[in-house]
mmCIF file of C-alpha atoms and ligand atoms in Angstrom:
data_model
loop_
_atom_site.group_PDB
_atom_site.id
_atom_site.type_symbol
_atom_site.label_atom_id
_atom_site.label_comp_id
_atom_site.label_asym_id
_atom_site.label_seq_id
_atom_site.Cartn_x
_atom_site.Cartn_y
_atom_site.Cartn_z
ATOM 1 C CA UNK X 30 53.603 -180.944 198.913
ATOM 2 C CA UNK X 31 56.981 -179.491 197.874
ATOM 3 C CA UNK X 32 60.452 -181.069 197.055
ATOM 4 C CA UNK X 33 63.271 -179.339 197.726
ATOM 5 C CA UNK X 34 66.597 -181.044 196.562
ATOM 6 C CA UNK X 35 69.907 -179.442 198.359
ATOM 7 C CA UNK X 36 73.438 -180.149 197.283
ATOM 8 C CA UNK X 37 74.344 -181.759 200.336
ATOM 9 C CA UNK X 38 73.509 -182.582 204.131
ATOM 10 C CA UNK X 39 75.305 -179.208 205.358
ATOM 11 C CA UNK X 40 72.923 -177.205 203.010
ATOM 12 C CA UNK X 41 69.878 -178.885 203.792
ATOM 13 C CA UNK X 42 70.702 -178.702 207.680
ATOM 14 C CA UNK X 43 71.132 -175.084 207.150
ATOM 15 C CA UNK X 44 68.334 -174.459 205.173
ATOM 16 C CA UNK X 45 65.847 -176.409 207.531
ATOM 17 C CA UNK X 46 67.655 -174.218 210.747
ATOM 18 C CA UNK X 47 66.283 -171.144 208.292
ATOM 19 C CA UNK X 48 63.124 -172.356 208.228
ATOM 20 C CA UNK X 49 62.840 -172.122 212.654
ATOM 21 C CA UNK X 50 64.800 -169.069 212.553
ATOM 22 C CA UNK X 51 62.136 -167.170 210.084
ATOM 23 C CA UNK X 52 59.285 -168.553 211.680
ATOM 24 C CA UNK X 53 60.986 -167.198 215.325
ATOM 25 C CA UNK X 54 61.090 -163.877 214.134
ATOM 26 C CA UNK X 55 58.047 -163.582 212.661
ATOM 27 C CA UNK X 56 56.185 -165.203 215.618
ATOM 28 C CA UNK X 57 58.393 -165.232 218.753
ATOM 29 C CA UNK X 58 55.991 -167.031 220.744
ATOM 30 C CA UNK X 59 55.419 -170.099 217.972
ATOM 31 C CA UNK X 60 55.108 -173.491 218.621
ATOM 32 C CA UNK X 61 57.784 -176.013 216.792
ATOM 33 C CA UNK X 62 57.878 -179.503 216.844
ATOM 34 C CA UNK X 63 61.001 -181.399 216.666
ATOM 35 C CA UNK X 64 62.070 -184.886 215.729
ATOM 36 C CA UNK X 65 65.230 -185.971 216.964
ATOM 37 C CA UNK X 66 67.431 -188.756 215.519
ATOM 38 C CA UNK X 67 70.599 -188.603 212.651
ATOM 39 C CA UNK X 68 69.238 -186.645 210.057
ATOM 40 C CA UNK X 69 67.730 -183.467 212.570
ATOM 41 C CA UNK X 70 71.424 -183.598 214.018
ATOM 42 C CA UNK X 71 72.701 -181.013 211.628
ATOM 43 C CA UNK X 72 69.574 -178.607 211.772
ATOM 44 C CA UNK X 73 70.115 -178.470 215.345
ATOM 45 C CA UNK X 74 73.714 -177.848 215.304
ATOM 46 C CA UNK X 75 73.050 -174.642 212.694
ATOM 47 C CA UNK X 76 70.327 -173.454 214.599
ATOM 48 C CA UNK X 77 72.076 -173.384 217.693
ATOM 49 C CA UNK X 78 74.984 -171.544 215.616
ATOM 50 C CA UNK X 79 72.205 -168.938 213.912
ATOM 51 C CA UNK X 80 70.842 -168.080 217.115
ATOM 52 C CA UNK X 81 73.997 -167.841 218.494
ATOM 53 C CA UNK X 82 75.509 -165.662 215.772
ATOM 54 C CA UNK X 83 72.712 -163.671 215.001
ATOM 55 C CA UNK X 84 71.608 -162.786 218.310
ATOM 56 C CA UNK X 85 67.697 -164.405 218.051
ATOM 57 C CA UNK X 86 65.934 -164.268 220.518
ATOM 58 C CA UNK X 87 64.345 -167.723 221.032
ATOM 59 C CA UNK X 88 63.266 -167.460 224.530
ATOM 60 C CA UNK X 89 60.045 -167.139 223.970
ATOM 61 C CA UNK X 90 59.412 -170.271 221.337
ATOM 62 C CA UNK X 91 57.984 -173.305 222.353
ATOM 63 C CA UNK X 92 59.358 -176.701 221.280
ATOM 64 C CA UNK X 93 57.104 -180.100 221.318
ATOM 65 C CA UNK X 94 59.310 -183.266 221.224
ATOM 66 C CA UNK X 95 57.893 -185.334 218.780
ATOM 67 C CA UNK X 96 58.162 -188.816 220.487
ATOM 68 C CA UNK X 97 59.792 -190.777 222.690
ATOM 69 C CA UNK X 98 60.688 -194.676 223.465
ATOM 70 C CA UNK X 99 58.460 -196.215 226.331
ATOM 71 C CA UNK X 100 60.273 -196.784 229.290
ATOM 72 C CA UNK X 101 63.675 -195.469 228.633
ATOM 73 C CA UNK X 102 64.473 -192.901 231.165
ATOM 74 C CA UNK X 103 65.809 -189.256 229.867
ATOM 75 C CA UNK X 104 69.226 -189.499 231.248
ATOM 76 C CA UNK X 105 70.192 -192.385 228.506
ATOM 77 C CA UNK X 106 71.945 -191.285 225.567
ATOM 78 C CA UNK X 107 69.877 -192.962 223.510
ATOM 79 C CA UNK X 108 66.704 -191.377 224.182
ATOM 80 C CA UNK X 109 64.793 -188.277 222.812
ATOM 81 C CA UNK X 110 64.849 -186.693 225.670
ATOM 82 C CA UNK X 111 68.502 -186.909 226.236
ATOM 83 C CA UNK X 112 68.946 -185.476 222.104
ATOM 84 C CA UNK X 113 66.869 -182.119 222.530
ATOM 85 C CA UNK X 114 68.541 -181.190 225.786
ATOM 86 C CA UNK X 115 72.326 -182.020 224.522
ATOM 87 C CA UNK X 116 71.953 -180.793 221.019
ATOM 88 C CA UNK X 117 69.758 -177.773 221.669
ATOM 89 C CA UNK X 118 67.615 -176.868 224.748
ATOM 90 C CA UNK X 119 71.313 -176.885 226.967
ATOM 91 C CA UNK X 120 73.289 -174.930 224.482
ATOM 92 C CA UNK X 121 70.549 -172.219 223.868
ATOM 93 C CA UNK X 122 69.797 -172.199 227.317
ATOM 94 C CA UNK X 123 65.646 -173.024 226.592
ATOM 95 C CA UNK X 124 64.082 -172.728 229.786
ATOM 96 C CA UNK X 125 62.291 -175.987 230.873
ATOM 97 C CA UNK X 126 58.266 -174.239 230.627
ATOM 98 C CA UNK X 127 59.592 -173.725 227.428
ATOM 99 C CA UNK X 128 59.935 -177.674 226.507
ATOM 100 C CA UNK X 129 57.215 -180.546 225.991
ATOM 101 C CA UNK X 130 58.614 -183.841 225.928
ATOM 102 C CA UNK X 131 56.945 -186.847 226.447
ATOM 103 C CA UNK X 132 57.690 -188.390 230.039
ATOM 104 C CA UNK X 133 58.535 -192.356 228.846
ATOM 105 C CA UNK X 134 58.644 -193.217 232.261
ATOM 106 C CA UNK X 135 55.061 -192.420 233.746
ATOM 107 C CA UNK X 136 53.356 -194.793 234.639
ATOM 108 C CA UNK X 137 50.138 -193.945 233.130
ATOM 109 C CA UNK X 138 51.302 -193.224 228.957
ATOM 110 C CA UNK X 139 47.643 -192.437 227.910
ATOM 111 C CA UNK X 140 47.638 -189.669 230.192
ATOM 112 C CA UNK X 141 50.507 -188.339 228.741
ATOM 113 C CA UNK X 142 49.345 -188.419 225.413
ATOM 114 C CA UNK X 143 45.932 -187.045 226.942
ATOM 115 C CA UNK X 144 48.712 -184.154 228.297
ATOM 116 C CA UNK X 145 50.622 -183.302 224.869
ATOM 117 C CA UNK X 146 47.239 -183.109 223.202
ATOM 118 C CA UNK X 147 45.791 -180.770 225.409
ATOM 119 C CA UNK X 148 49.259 -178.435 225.696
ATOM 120 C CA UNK X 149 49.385 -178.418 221.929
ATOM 121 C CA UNK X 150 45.510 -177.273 222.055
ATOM 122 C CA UNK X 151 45.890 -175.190 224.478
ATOM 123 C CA UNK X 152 48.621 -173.258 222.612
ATOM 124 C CA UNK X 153 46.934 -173.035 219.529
ATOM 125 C CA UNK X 154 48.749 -176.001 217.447
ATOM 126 C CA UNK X 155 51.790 -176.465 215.975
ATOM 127 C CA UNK X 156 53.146 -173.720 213.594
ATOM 128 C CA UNK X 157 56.134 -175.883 212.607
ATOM 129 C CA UNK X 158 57.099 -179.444 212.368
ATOM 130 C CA UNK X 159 60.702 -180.908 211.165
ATOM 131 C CA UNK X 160 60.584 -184.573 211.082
ATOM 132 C CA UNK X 161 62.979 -187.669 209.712
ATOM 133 C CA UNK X 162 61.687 -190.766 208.341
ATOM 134 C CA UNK X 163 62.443 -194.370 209.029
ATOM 135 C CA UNK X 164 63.422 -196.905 206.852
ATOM 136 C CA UNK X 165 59.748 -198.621 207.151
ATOM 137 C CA UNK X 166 58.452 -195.318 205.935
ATOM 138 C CA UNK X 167 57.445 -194.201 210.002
ATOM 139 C CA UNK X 168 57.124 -190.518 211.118
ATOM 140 C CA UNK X 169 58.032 -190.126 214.790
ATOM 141 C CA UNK X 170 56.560 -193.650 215.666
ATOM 142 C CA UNK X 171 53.958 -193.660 213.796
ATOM 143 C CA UNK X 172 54.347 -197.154 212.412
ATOM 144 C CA UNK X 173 52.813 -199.127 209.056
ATOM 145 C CA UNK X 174 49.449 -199.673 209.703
ATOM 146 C CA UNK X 175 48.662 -196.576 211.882
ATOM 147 C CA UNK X 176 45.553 -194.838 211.961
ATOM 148 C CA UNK X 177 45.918 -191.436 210.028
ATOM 149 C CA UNK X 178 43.531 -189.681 212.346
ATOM 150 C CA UNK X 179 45.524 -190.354 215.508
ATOM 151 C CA UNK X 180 46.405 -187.653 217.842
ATOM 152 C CA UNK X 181 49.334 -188.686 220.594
ATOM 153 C CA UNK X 182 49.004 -192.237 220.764
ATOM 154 C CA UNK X 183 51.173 -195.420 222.624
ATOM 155 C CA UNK X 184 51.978 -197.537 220.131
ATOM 156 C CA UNK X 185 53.706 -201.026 219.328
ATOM 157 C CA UNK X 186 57.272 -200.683 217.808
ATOM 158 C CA UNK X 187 57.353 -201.946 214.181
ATOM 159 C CA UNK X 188 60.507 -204.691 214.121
ATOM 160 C CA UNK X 189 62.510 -202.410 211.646
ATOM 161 C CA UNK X 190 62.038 -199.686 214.143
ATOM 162 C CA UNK X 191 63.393 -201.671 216.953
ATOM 163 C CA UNK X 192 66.284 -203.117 214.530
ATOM 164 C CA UNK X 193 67.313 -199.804 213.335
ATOM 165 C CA UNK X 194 66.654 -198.269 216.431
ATOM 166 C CA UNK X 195 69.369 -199.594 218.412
ATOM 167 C CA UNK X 196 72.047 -197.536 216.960
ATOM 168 C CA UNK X 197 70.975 -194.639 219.150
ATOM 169 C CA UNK X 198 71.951 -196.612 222.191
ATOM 170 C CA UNK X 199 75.318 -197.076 223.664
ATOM 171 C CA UNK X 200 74.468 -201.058 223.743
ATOM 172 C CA UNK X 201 71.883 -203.583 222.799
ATOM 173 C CA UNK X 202 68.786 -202.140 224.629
ATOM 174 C CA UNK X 203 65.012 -203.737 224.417
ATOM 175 C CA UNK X 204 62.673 -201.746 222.772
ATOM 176 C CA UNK X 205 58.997 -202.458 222.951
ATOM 177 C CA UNK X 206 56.613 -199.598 222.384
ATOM 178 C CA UNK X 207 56.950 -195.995 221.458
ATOM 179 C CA UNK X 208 54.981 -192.988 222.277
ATOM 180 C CA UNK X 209 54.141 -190.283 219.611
ATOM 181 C CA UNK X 210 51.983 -187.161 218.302
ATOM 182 C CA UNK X 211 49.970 -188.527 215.743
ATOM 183 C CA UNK X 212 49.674 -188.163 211.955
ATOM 184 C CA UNK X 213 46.341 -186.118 212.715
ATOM 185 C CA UNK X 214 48.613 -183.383 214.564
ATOM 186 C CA UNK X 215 51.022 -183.599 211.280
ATOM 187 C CA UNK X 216 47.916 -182.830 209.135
ATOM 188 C CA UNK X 217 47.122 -179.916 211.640
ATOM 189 C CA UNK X 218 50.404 -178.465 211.517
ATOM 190 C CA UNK X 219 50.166 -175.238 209.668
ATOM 191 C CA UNK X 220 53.842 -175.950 208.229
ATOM 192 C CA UNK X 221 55.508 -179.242 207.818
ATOM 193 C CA UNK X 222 59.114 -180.082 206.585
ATOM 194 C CA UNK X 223 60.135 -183.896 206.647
ATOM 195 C CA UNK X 224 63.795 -184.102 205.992
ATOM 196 C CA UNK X 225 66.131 -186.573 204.888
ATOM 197 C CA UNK X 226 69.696 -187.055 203.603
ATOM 198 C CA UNK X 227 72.260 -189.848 202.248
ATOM 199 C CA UNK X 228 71.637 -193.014 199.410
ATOM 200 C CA UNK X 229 70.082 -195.007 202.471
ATOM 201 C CA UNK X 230 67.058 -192.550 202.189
ATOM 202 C CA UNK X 231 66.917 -192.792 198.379
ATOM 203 C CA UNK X 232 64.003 -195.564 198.556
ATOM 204 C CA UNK X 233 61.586 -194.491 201.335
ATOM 205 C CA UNK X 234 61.880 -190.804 199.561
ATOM 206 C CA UNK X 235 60.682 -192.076 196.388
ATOM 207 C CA UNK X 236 58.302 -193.688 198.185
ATOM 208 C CA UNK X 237 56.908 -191.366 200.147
ATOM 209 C CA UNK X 238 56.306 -188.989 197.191
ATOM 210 C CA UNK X 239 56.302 -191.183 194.003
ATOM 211 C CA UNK X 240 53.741 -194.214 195.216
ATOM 212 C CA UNK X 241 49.864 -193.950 196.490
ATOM 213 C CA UNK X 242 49.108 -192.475 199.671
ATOM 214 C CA UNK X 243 48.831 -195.524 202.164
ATOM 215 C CA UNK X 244 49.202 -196.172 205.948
ATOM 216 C CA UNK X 245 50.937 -199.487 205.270
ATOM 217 C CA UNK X 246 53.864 -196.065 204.490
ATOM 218 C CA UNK X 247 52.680 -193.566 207.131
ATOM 219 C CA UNK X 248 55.224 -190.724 205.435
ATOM 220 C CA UNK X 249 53.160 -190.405 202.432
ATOM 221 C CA UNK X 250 50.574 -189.282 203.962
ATOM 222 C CA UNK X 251 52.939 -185.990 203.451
ATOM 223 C CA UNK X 252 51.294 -185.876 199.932
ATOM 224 C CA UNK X 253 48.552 -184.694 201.061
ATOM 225 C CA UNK X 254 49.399 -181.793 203.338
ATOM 226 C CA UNK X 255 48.860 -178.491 201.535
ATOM 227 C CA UNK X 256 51.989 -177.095 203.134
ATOM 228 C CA UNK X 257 53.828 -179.742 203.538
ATOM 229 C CA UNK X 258 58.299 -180.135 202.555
ATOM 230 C CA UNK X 259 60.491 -182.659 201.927
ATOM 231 C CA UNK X 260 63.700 -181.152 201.811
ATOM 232 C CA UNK X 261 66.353 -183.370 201.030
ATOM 233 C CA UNK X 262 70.130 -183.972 199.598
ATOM 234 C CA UNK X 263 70.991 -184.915 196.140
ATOM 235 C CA UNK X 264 71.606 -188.590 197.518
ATOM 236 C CA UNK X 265 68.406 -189.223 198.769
ATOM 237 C CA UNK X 266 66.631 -187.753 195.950
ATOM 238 C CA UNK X 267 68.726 -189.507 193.454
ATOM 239 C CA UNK X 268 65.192 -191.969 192.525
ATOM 240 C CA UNK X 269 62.758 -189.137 192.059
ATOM 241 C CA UNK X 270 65.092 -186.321 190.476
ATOM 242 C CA UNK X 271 65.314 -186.642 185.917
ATOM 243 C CA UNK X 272 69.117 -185.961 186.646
HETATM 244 P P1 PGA N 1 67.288 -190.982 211.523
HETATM 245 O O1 PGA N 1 65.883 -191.506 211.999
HETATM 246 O O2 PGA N 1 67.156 -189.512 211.335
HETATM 247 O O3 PGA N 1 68.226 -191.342 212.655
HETATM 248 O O4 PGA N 1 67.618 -191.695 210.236
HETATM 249 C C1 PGA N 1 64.759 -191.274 211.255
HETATM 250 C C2 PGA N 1 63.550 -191.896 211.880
HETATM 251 O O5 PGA N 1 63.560 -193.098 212.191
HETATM 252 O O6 PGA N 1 62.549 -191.199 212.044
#
C-alpha cells in the first residue's frame, strides 16, 4: 500500500480523474469501479472535464457501481444510482450496457449480488477501483465486522452508516440494509485507490494505515493489497504525515 498526500481536495480529485483517464487509454475496454458519495464528487467532476477536454474516448469502458442502499429507488437524489448518472454517466453520455449498478429495488437482492458477481467474472475483474471511506472505517457497505472474503453481499447498515448517511437525502429517510461488492472483489482488484479529503477524515486515515489490520475497521484491510492507494489531502493526512 501507497500514501499519496495532495495539497488539497482539487489536486487529489484531479489526480484520482488521472488515474481513470490513463487506465482508459491504455485499456479502452477496462473495467472501473466507482464509489459514489462527497469525497468521489470532485474526481467525477474532473473526469468528466478531462474527457471532455481531451477528447477520450470512454465509450468503450465499463463502470461497476460499487453499492447501493436497499430499497431506495434510483430516481431519489440520495441514492447511488441517482450520483453516477447526474455526475457522470449523463454528462459523458455512457451508454446504459456500459453501466452495472446494483438494482435496490428487486425483489430478490441475493440474486443481484449473484448478478454483479458473475458480470464482474465474466468481464475479467475489476482493473480499477476508487472508493471513500466512512467514518466507522466502511468501504462501500462493507460494515465493522464483515467477512473479508465476501464477494457482493446484502448486508445490515452499521448505525453510524445510517446516521451519517442521511445527509445524502433531501429529508430524514429510513435506512436499513445496504447492498455491496465485497472486500474479496477489493482484494481482486488489480488496482485500488481509496480516497479521502478534509480534518473529518484525519482519524479513520490514520487508522486505516497506522493500526493492525482488523474487520472490526474493514478499510485497513487496504494494507494488505499489493497495489493498493490512499490518496489523500494534507487535512486528512495531518495524523500520519512527520509535518
Ligand atoms: P463520503 O462517504 O465520501 O460522502 O464521505 C464516504 C463513505 O461513507 O464511504
Amino acid at each position: 500500500m501507497e500514501i499519496r498526500i495532495f495539497d488539497n481536495y482539487e489536486e487529489l480529485s484531479q489526480r484520482t480523474a488521472d488515474e481513470v483517464i490513463n487506465l482508459v487509454k491504455e485499456k479502452p475496454d477496462a473495467v472501473v469501479c466507482l464509489a459514489s458519495g462527497n469525497t468521489p464528487l470532485g474526481t467525477c467532476e474532473w473526469l468528466v472535464k478531462k474527457v471532455k477536454d481531451e477528447k477520450i474516448n470512454i465509450s468503450k469502458c465499463n463502470f461497476i457501481g460499487l453499492d447501493e442502499w436497499a430499497d431506495v429507488p434510483k430516481e431519489n437524489s440520495g441514492s447511488c444510482s441517482y450520483f453516477f448518472h447526474h455526475n457522470l454517466f449523463e454528462p459523458l453520455k455512457i451508454s446504459h450496457e456500459k453501466i452495472f449498478l446494483f438494482d435496490a429495488l428487486s425483489k430478490d437482492l441475493n440474486e443481484e449480488c449473484k448478478k454483479m458477481d458473475n458480470i464482474i467474472a465474466e468481464k475479467n475483474g475489476i482493473d480499477l477501483m476508487i472508493v471513500g471511506i466512512g467514518m466507522n472505517g466502511h468501504i462501500g457497505f462493507n460494515e465493522p465486522g464483515v467477512n473479508f472474503n465476501l464477494l457482493s453481499h446484502v448486508i445490515d447498515l452499521h448505525e453510524t452508516t445510517i446516521t451519517v448517511g442521511q445527509k445524502y437525502f433531501a429529508g430524514t429517510i429510513q435506512l436499513s440494509k445496504g447492498i455491496t461488492l465485497g472486500l474479496q472483489h477489493l482484494m481482486n482488484s488489480r488496482k485500488v485507490i481509496l480516497i479521502a479529503n478534509g480534518k473529518s477524515k484525519s482519524e479513520v486515515i490514520k487508522q486505516t494505515v497506522k493500526e493492525p489490520v482488523t474487520n472490526s475497521f474493514p478499510a485497513s484491510i487496504m494494507q494488505k493489497h499489493p497495489n493498493g492507494f490512499v490518496f489523500v489531502d494534507k487535512d486528512a493526512a495531518e495524523l500520519i504525515s512527520n509535518k
